[in-house]
mmCIF file of C-alpha atoms in Angstrom:
data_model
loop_
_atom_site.group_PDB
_atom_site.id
_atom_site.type_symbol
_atom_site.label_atom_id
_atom_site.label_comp_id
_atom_site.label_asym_id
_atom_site.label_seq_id
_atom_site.Cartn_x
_atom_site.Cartn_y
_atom_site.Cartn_z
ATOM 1 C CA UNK A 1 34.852 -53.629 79.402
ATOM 2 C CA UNK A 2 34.838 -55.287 75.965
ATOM 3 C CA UNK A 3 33.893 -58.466 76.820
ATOM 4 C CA UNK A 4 36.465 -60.096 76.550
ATOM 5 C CA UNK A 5 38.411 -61.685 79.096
ATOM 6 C CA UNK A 6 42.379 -62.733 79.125
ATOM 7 C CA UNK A 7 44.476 -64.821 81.737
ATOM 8 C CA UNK A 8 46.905 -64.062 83.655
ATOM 9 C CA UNK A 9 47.330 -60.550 83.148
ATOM 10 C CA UNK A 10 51.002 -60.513 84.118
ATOM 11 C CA UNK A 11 53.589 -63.038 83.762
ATOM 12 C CA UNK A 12 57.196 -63.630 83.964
ATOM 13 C CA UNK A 13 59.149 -66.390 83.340
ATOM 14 C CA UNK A 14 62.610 -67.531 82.505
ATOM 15 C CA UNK A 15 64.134 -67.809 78.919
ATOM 16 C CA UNK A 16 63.274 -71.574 77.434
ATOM 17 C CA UNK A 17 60.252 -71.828 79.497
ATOM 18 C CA UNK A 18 57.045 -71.947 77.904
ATOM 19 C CA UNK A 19 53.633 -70.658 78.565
ATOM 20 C CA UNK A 20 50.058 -70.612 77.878
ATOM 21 C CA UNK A 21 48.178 -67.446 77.539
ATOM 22 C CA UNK A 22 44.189 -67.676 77.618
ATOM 23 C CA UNK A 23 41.233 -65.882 76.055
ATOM 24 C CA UNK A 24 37.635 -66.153 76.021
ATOM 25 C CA UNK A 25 36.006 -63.903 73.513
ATOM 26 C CA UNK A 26 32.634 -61.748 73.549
ATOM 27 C CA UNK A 27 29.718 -64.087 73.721
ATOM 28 C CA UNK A 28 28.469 -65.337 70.307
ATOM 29 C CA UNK A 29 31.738 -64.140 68.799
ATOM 30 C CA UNK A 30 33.305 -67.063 67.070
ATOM 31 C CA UNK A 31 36.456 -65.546 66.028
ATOM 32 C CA UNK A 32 39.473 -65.507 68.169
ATOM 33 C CA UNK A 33 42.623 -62.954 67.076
ATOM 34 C CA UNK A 34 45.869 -63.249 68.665
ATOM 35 C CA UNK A 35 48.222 -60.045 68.591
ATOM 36 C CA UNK A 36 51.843 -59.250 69.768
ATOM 37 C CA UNK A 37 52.696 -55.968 70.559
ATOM 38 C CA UNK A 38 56.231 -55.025 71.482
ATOM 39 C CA UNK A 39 58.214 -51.517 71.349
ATOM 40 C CA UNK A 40 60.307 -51.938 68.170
ATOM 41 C CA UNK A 41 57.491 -54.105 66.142
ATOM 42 C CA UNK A 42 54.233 -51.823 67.323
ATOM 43 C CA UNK A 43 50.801 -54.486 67.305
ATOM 44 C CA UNK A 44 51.865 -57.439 65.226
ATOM 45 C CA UNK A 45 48.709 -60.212 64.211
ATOM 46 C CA UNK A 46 49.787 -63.424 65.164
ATOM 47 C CA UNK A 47 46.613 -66.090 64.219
ATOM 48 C CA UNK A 48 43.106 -65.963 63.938
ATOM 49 C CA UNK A 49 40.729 -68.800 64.695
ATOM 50 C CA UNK A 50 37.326 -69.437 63.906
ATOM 51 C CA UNK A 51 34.502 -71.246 65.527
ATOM 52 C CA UNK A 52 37.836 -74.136 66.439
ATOM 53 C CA UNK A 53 39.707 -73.700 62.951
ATOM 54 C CA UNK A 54 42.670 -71.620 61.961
ATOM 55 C CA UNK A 55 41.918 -69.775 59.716
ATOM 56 C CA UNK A 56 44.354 -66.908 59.222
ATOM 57 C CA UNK A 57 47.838 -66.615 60.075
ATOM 58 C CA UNK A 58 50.568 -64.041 60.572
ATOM 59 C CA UNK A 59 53.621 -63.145 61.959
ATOM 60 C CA UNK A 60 53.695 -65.954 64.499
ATOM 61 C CA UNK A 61 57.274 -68.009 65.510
ATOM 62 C CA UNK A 62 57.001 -71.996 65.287
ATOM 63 C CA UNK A 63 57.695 -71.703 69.159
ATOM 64 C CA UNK A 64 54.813 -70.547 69.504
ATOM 65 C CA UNK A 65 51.259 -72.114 68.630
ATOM 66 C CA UNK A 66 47.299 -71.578 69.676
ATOM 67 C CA UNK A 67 44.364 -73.291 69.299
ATOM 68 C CA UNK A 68 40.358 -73.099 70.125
ATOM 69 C CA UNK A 69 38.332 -75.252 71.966
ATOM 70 C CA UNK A 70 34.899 -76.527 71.376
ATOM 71 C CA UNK A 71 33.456 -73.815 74.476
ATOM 72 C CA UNK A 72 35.386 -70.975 71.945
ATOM 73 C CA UNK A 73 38.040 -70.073 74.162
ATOM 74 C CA UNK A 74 41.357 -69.895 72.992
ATOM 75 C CA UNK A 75 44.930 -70.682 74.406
ATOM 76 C CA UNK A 76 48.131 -69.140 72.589
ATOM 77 C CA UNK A 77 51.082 -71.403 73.887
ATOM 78 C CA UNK A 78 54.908 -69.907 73.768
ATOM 79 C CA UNK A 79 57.579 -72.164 74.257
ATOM 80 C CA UNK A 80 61.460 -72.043 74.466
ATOM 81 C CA UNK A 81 61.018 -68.172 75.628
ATOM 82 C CA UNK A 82 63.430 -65.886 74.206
ATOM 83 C CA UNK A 83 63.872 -62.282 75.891
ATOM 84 C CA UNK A 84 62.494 -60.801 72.805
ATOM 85 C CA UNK A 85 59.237 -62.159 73.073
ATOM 86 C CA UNK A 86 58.230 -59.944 76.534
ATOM 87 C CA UNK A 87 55.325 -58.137 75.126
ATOM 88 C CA UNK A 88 51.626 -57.515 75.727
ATOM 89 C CA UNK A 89 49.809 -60.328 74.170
ATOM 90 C CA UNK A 90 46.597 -59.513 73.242
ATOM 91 C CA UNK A 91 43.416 -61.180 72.644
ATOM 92 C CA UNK A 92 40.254 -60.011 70.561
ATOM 93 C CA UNK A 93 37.188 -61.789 69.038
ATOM 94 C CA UNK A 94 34.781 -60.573 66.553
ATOM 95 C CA UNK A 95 31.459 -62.672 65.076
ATOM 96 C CA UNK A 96 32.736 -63.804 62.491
ATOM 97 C CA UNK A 97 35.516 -64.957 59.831
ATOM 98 C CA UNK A 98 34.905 -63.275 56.167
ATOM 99 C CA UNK A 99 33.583 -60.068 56.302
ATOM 100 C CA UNK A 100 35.429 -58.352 59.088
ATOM 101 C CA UNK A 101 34.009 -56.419 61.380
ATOM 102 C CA UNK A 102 35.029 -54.485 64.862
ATOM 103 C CA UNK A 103 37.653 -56.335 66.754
ATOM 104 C CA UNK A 104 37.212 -56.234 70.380
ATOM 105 C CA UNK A 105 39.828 -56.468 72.491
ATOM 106 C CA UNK A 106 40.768 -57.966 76.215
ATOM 107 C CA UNK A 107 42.852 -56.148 78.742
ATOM 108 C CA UNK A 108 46.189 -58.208 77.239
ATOM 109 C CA UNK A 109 48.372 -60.449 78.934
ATOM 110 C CA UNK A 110 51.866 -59.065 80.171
ATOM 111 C CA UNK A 111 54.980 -61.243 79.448
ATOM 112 C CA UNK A 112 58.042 -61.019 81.269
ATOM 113 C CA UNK A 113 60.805 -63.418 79.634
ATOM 114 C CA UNK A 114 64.222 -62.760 82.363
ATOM 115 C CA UNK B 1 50.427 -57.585 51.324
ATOM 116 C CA UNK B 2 48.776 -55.294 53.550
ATOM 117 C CA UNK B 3 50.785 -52.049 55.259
ATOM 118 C CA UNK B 4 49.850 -49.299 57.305
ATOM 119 C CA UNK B 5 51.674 -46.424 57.516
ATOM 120 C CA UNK B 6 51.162 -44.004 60.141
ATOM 121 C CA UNK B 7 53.222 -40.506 60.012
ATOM 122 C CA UNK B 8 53.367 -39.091 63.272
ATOM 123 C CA UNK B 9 55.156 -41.021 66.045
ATOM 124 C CA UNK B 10 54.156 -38.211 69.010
ATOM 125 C CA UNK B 11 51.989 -35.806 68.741
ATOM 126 C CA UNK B 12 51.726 -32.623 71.607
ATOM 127 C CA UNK B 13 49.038 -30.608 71.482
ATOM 128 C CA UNK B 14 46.995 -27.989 73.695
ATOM 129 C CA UNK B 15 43.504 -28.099 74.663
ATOM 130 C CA UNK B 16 41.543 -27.256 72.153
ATOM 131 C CA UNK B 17 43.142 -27.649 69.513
ATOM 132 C CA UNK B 18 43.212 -29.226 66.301
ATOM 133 C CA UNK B 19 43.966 -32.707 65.499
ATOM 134 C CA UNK B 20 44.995 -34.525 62.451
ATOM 135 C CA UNK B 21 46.680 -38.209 62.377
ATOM 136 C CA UNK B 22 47.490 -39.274 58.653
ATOM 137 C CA UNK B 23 47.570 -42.688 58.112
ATOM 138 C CA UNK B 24 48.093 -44.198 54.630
ATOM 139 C CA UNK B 25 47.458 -47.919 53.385
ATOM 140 C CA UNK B 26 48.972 -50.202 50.660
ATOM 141 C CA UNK B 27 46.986 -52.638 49.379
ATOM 142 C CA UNK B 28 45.407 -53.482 46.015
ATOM 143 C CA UNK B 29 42.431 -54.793 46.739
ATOM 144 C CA UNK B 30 39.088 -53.460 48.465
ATOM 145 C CA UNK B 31 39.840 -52.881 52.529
ATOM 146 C CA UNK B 32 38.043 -52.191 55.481
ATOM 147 C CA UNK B 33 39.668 -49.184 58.067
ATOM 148 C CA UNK B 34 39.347 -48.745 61.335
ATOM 149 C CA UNK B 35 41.349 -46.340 63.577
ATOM 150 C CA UNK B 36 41.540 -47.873 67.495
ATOM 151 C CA UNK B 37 42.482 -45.878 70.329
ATOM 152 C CA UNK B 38 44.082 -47.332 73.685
ATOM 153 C CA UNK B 39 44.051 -45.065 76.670
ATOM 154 C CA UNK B 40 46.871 -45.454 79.302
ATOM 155 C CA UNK B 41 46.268 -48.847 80.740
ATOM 156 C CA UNK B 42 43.901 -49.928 79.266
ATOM 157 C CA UNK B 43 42.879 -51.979 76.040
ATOM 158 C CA UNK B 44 42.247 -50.719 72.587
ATOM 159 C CA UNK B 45 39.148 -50.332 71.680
ATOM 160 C CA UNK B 46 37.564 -48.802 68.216
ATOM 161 C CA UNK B 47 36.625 -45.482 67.522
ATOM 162 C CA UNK B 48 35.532 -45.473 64.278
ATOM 163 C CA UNK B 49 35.371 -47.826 61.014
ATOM 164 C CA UNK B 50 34.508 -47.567 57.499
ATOM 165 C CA UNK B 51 33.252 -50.239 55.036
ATOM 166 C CA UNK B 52 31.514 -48.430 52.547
ATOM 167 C CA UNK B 53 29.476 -45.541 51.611
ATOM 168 C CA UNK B 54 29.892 -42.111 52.771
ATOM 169 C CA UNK B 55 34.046 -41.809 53.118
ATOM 170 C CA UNK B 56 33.367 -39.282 55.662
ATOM 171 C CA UNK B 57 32.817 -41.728 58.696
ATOM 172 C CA UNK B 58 32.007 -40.158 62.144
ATOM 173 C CA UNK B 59 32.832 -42.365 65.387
ATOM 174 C CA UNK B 60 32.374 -41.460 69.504
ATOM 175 C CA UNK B 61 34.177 -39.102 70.883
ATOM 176 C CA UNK B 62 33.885 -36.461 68.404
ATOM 177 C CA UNK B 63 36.312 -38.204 66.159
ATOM 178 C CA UNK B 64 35.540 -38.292 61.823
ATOM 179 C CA UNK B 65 38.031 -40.003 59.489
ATOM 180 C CA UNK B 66 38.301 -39.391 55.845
ATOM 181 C CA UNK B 67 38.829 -42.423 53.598
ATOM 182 C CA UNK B 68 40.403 -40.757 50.399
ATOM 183 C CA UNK B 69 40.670 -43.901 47.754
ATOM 184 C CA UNK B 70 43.127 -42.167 45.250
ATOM 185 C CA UNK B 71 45.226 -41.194 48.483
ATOM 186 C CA UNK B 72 44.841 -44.222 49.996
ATOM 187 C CA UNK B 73 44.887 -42.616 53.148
ATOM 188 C CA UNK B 74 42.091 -43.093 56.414
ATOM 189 C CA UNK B 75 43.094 -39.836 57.941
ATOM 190 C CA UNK B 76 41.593 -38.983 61.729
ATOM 191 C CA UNK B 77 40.212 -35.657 62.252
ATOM 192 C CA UNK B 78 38.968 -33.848 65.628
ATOM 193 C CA UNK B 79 38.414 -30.515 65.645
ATOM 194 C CA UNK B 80 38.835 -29.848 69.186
ATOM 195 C CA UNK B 81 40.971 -32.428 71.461
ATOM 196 C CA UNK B 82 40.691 -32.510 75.375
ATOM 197 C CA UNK B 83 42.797 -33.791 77.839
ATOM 198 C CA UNK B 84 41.359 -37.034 77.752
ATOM 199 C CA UNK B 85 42.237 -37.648 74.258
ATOM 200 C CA UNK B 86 45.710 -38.183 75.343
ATOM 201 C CA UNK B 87 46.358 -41.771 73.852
ATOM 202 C CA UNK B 88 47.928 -43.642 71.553
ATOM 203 C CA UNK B 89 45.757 -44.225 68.231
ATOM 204 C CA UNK B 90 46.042 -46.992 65.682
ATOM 205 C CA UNK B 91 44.895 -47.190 62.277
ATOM 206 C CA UNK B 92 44.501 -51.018 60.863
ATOM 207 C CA UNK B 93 43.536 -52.279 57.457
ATOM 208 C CA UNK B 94 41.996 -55.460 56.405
ATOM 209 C CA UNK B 95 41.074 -57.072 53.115
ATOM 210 C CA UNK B 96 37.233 -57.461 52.482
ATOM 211 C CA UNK B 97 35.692 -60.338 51.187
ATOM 212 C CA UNK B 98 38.734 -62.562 51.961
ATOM 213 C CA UNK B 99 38.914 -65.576 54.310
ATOM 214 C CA UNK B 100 41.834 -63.785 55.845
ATOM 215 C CA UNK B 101 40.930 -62.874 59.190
ATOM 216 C CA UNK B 102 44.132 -60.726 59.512
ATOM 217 C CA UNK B 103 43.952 -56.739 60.207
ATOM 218 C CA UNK B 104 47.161 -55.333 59.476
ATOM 219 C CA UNK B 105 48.302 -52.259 61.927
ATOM 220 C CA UNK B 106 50.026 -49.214 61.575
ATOM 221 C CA UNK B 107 52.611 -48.627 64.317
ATOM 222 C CA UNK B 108 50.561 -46.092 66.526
ATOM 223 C CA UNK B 109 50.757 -42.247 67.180
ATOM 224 C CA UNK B 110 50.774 -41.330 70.650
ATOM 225 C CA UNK B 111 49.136 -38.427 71.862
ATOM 226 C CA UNK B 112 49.377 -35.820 74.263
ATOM 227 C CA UNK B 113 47.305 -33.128 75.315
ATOM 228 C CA UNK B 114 48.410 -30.622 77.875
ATOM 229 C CA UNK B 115 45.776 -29.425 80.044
#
């Protein structure tokens, strides 16, 4: 157990639905990292946050957004679901922002787009 | 920008033996590796990391990595894989000293060890 936790764990939906995937990172961790990871693209970073800010951003559609709230959780909200984006979303925090150190990871969220 | 580059898709090996995963970075500036390892089910979690120092960096598990700077390459070493290594391992690379908070991935190797 890492520490940090990730809601739902499964989830399917229909194409141009949206939905909200949720994280809550290690305790005292202040960064939040979202990650994709599909079959044909491997573990893809999506956004960072830090203590509420972005602060880093990757390969991440405009249908798709996240933010961090003032308790440090984070929500990462897809909308207009394609069948491409069924993945395993995952979630990790780490202390802080500018020197990087170990990511730790939740359990992922399973998306189902039919 | 940051790549990873991992060479091995699948990997099969026997007990005991020998285990080498290559995994080679491009980037210009100063980096931080890490290789991460997710079991079957569950999430990844990291097995070993280097920052600085000694480029021979030893993690759990009985897994050691070699950073080589003029190879840039973070390659994983185990001299003696079990059954429970079966896996799939990924090497990621981030920029130090940067506000980016990004860690850029290889695609994975997947291992399997027959009992």
């Amino acid at each position: 157990d890492s520490g940090v936790t990730q809601t739902p764990k499964h989830l399917i939906t229909a194409t141009g639905q949206r939905v909200t995937l949720r994280c809550s990172p290690r305790s005292g961790d202040l960064s939040v990292y979202w990650y994709q990871q599909s079959l044909d693209q491997g573990l893809q970073f999506l956004i960072q946050y830090y203590n509420g800010e972005e602060r880093a951003k990757g390969n991440i559609l405009e249908r798709f957004s996240a933010q961090q709230f003032p308790d440090l959780h984070s929500e990462l909200n897809l909308s207009s679901l394609e069948l491409g984006d069924s993945a395993l979303y995952f979630c990790a925090s780490s202390v802080g922002q500018v020197r990087i150190d170990e990511q730790f990871f939740g359990p992922g969220t399973r998306l189902t787009v039919l | 920008a940051q790549s990873v580059s991992q060479h091995n898709h699948h990997v099969i090996l026997s007990e005991a033996a020998s285990l080498e995963l290559g995994c080679n970075y491009s980037y210009g500036g100063t980096v931080n590796l890490f290789w991460y390892v997710q079991y079957p089910g569950q999430h990844l979690q990291l097995l070993l990391k280097y920052f600085s120092g000694d480029p021979l960096v030893k993690g759990i598990k009985g897994f050691e990595a070699e950073f080589i700077k003029s190879k840039f390459s973070f390659n994983l070493r185990k001299p003696s894989v079990q059954w429970s290594d079966t896996a799939e391992y990924f090497c990621a690379v981030n920029a130090r000293n940067t506000n980016a908070g990004k860690s850029t991935f290889g695609d994975g190797t997947t291992l399997t060890v027959k009992p």
